[in-house]
Tab-separated table of N, CA, C and O in Angstrom:
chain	number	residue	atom	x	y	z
B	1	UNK	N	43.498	117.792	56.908
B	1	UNK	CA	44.728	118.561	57.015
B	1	UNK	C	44.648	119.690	55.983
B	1	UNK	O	44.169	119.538	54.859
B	2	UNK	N	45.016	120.517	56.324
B	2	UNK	CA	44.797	122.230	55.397
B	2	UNK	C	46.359	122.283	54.476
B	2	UNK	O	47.482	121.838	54.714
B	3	UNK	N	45.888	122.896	53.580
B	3	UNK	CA	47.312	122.854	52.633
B	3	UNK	C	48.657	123.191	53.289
B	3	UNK	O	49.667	122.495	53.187
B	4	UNK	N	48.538	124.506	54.075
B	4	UNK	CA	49.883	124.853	54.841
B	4	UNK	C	50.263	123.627	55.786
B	4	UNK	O	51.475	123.423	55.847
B	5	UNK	N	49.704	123.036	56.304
B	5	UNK	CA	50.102	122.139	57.214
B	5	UNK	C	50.675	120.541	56.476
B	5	UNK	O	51.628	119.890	56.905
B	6	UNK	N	49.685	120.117	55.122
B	6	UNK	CA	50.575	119.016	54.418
B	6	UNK	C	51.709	119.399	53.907
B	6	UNK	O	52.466	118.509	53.521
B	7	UNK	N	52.143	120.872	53.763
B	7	UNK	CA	53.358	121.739	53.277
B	7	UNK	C	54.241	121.162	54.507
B	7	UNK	O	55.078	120.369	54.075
B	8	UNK	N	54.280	121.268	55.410
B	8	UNK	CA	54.960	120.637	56.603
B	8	UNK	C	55.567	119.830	56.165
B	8	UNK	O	56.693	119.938	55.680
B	9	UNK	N	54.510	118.293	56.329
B	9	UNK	CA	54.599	117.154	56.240
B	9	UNK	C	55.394	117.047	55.396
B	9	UNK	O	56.459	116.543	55.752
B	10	UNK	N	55.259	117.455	53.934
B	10	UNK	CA	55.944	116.680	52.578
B	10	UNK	C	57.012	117.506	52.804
B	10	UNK	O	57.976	116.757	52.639
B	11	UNK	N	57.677	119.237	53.245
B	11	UNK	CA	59.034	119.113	53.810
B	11	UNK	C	59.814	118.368	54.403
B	11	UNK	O	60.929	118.054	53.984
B	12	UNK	N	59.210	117.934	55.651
B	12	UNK	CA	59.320	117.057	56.833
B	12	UNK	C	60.250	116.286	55.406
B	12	UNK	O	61.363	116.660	55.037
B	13	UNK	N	59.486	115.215	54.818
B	13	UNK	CA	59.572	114.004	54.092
B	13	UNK	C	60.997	114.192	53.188
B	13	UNK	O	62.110	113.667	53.187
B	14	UNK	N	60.274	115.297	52.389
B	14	UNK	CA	61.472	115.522	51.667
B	14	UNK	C	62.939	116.069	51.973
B	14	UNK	O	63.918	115.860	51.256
B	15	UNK	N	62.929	116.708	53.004
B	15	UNK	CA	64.258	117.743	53.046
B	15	UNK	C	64.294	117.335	54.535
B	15	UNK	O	64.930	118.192	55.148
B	16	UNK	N	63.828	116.294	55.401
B	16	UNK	CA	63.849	116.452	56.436
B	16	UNK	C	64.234	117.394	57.580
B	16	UNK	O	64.952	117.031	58.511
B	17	UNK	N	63.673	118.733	57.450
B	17	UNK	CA	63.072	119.439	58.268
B	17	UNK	C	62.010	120.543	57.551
B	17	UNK	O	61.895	120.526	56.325
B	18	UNK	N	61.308	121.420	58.296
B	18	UNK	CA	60.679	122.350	57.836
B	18	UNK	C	60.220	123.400	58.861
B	18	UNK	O	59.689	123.160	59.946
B	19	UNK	N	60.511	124.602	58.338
B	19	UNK	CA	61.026	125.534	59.563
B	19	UNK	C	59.948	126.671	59.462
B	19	UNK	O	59.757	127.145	58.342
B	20	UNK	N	59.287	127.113	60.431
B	20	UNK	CA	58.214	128.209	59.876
B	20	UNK	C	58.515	129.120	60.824
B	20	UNK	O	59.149	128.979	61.870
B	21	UNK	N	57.979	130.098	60.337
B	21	UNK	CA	57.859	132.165	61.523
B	21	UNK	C	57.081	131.496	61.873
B	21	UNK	O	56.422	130.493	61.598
B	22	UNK	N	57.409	132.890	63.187
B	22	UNK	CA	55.971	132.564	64.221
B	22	UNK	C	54.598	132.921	63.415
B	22	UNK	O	53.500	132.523	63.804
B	23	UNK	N	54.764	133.624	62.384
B	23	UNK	CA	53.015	134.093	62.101
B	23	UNK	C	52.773	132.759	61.229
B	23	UNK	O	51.669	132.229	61.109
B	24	UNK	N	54.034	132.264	60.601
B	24	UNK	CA	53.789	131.053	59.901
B	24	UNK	C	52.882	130.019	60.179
B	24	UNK	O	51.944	129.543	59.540
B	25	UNK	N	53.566	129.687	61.712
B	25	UNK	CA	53.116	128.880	62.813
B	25	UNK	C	51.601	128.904	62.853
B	25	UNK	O	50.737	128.139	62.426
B	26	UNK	N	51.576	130.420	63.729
B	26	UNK	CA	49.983	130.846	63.934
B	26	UNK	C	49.402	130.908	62.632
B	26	UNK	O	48.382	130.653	63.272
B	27	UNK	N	49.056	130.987	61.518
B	27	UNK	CA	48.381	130.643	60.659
B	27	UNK	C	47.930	129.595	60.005
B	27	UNK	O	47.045	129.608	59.149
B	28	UNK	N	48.810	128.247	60.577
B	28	UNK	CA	48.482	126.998	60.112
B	28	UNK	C	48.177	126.451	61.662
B	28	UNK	O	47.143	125.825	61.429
B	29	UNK	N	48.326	126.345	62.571
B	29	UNK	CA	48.607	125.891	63.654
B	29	UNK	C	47.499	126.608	64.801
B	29	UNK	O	47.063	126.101	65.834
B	30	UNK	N	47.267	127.736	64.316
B	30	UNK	CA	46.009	128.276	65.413
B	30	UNK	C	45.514	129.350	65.465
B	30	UNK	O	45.029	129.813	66.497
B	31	UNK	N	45.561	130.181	63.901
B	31	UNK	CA	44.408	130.672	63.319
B	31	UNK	C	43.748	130.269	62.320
B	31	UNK	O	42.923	131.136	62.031
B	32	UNK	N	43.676	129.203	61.492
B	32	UNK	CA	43.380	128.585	60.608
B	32	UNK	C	41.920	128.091	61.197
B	32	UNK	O	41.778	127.809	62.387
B	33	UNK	N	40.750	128.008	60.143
B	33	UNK	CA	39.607	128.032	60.665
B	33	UNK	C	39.089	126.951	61.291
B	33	UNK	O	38.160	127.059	62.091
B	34	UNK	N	39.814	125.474	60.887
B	34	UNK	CA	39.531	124.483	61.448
B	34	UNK	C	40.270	123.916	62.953
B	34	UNK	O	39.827	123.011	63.660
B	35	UNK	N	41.670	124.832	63.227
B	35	UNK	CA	42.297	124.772	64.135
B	35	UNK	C	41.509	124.273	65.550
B	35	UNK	O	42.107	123.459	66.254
B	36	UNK	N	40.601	124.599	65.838
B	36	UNK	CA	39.715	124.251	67.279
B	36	UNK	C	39.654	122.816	67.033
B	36	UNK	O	39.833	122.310	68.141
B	37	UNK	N	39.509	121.961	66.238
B	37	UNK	CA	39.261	120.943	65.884
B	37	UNK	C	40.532	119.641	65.723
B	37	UNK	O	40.534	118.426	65.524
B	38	UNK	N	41.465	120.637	65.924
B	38	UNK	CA	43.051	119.916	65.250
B	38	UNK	C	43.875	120.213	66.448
B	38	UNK	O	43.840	121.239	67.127
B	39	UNK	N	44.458	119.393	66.574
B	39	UNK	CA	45.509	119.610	68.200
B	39	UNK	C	46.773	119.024	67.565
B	39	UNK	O	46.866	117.880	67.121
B	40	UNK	N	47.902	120.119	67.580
B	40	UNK	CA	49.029	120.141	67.456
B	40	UNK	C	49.881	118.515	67.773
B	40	UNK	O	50.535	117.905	66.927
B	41	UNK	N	49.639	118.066	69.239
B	41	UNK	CA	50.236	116.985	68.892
B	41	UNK	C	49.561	115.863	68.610
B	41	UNK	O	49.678	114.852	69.302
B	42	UNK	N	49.200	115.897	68.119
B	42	UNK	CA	47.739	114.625	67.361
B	42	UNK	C	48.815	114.755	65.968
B	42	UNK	O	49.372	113.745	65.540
B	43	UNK	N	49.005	115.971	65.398
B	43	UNK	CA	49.683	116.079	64.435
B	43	UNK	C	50.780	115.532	63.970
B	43	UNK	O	50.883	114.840	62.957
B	44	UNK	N	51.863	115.940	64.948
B	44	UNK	CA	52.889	115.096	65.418
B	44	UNK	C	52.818	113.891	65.344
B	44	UNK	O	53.445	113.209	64.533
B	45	UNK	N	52.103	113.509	66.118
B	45	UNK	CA	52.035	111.937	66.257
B	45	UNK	C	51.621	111.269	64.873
B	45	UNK	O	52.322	110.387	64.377
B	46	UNK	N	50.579	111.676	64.336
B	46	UNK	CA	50.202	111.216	62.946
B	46	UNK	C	51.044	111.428	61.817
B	46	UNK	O	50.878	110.620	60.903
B	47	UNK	N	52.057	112.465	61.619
B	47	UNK	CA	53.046	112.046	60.687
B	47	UNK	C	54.366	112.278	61.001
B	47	UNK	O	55.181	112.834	60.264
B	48	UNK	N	54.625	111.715	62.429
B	48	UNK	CA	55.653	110.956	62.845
B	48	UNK	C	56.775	112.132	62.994
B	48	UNK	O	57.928	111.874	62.647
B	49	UNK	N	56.491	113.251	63.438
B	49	UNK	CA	56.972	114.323	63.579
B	49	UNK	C	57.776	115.037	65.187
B	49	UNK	O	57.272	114.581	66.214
B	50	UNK	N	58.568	115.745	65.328
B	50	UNK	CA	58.865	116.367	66.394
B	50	UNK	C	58.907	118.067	65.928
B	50	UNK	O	59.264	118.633	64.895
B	51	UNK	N	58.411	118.502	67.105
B	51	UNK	CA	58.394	119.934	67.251
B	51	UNK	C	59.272	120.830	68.019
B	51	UNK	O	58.889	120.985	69.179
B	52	UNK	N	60.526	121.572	67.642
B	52	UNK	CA	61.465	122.447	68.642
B	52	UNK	C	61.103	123.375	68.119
B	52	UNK	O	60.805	123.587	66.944
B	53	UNK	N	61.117	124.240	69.347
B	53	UNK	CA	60.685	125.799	69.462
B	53	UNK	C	61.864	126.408	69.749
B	53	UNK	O	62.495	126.127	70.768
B	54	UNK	N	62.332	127.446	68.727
B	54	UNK	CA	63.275	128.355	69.317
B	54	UNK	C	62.508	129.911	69.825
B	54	UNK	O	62.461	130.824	69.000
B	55	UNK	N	62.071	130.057	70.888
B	55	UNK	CA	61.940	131.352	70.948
B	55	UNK	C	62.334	132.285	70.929
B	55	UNK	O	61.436	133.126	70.906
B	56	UNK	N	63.467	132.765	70.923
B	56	UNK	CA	64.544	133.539	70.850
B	56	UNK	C	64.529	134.057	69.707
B	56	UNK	O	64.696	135.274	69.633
B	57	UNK	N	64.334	133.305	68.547
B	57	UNK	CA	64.392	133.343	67.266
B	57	UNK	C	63.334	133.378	66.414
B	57	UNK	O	63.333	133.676	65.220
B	58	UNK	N	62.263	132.989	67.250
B	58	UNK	CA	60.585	132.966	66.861
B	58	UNK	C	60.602	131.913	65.519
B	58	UNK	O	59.725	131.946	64.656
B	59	UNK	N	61.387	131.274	65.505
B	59	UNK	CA	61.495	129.555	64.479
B	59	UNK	C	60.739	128.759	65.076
B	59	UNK	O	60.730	128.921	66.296
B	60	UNK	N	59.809	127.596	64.509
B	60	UNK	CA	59.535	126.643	64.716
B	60	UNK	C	60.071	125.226	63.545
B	60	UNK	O	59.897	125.201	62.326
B	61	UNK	N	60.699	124.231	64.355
B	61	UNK	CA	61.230	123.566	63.661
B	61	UNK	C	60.431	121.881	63.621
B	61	UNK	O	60.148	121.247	64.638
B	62	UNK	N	60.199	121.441	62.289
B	62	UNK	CA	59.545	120.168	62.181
B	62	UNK	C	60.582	119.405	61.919
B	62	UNK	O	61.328	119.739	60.998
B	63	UNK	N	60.823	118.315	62.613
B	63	UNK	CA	61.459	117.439	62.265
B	63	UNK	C	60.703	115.989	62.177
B	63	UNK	O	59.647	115.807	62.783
B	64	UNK	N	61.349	114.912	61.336
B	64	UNK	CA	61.222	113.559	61.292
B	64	UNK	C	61.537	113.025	62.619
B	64	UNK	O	62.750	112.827	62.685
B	65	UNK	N	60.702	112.596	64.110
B	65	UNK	CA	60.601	111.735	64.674
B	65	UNK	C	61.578	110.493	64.883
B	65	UNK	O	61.553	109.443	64.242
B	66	UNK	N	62.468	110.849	65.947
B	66	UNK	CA	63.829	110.069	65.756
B	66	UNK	C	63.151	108.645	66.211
B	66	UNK	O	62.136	108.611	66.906
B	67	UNK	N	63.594	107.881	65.903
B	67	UNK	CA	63.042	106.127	66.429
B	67	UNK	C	64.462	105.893	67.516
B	67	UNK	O	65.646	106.231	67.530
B	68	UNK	N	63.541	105.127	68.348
B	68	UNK	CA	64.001	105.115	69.455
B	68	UNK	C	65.513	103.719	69.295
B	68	UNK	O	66.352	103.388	70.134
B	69	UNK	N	65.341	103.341	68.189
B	69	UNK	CA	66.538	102.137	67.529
B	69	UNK	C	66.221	100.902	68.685
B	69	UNK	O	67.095	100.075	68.944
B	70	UNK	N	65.265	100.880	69.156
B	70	UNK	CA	65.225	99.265	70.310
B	70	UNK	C	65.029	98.218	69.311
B	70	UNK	O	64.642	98.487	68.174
B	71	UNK	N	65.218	97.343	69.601
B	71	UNK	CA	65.728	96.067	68.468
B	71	UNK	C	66.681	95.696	68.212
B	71	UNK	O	66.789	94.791	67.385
């Protein structure tokens, strides 16, 4: 994981959300040199994350992965 992208995560964690520009986005997410190698929702899934896109607004929003409460 590349520094901008554990920047995510430990937002995610801490402040539960973390909000990036679109160039934000594209620079951790799919111009970053290892990007060919890293798939967005692999990401997600590994630290328990959800992704909303506002396009309108060119925001991308990380959130903490709501649990589904079954039990």
């Amino acid at each position: 994981m590349n520094e901008s992208s554990q920047r995510v995560v430990d937002q995610c964690r801490a402040q539960g959300m973390s909000v990036l520009t679109k160039e934000e986005f594209e620079s951790t997410f799919l111009l970053d040199a290892d990007a060919r190698t890293r798939k967005l929702s692999y990401f997600c899934l590994s630290n328990d994350l959800e992704l909303i896109v506002d396009a309108e607004a060119g925001r991308f929003f990380f959130l903490p992965a709501k649990s589904d409460g079954g039990g």
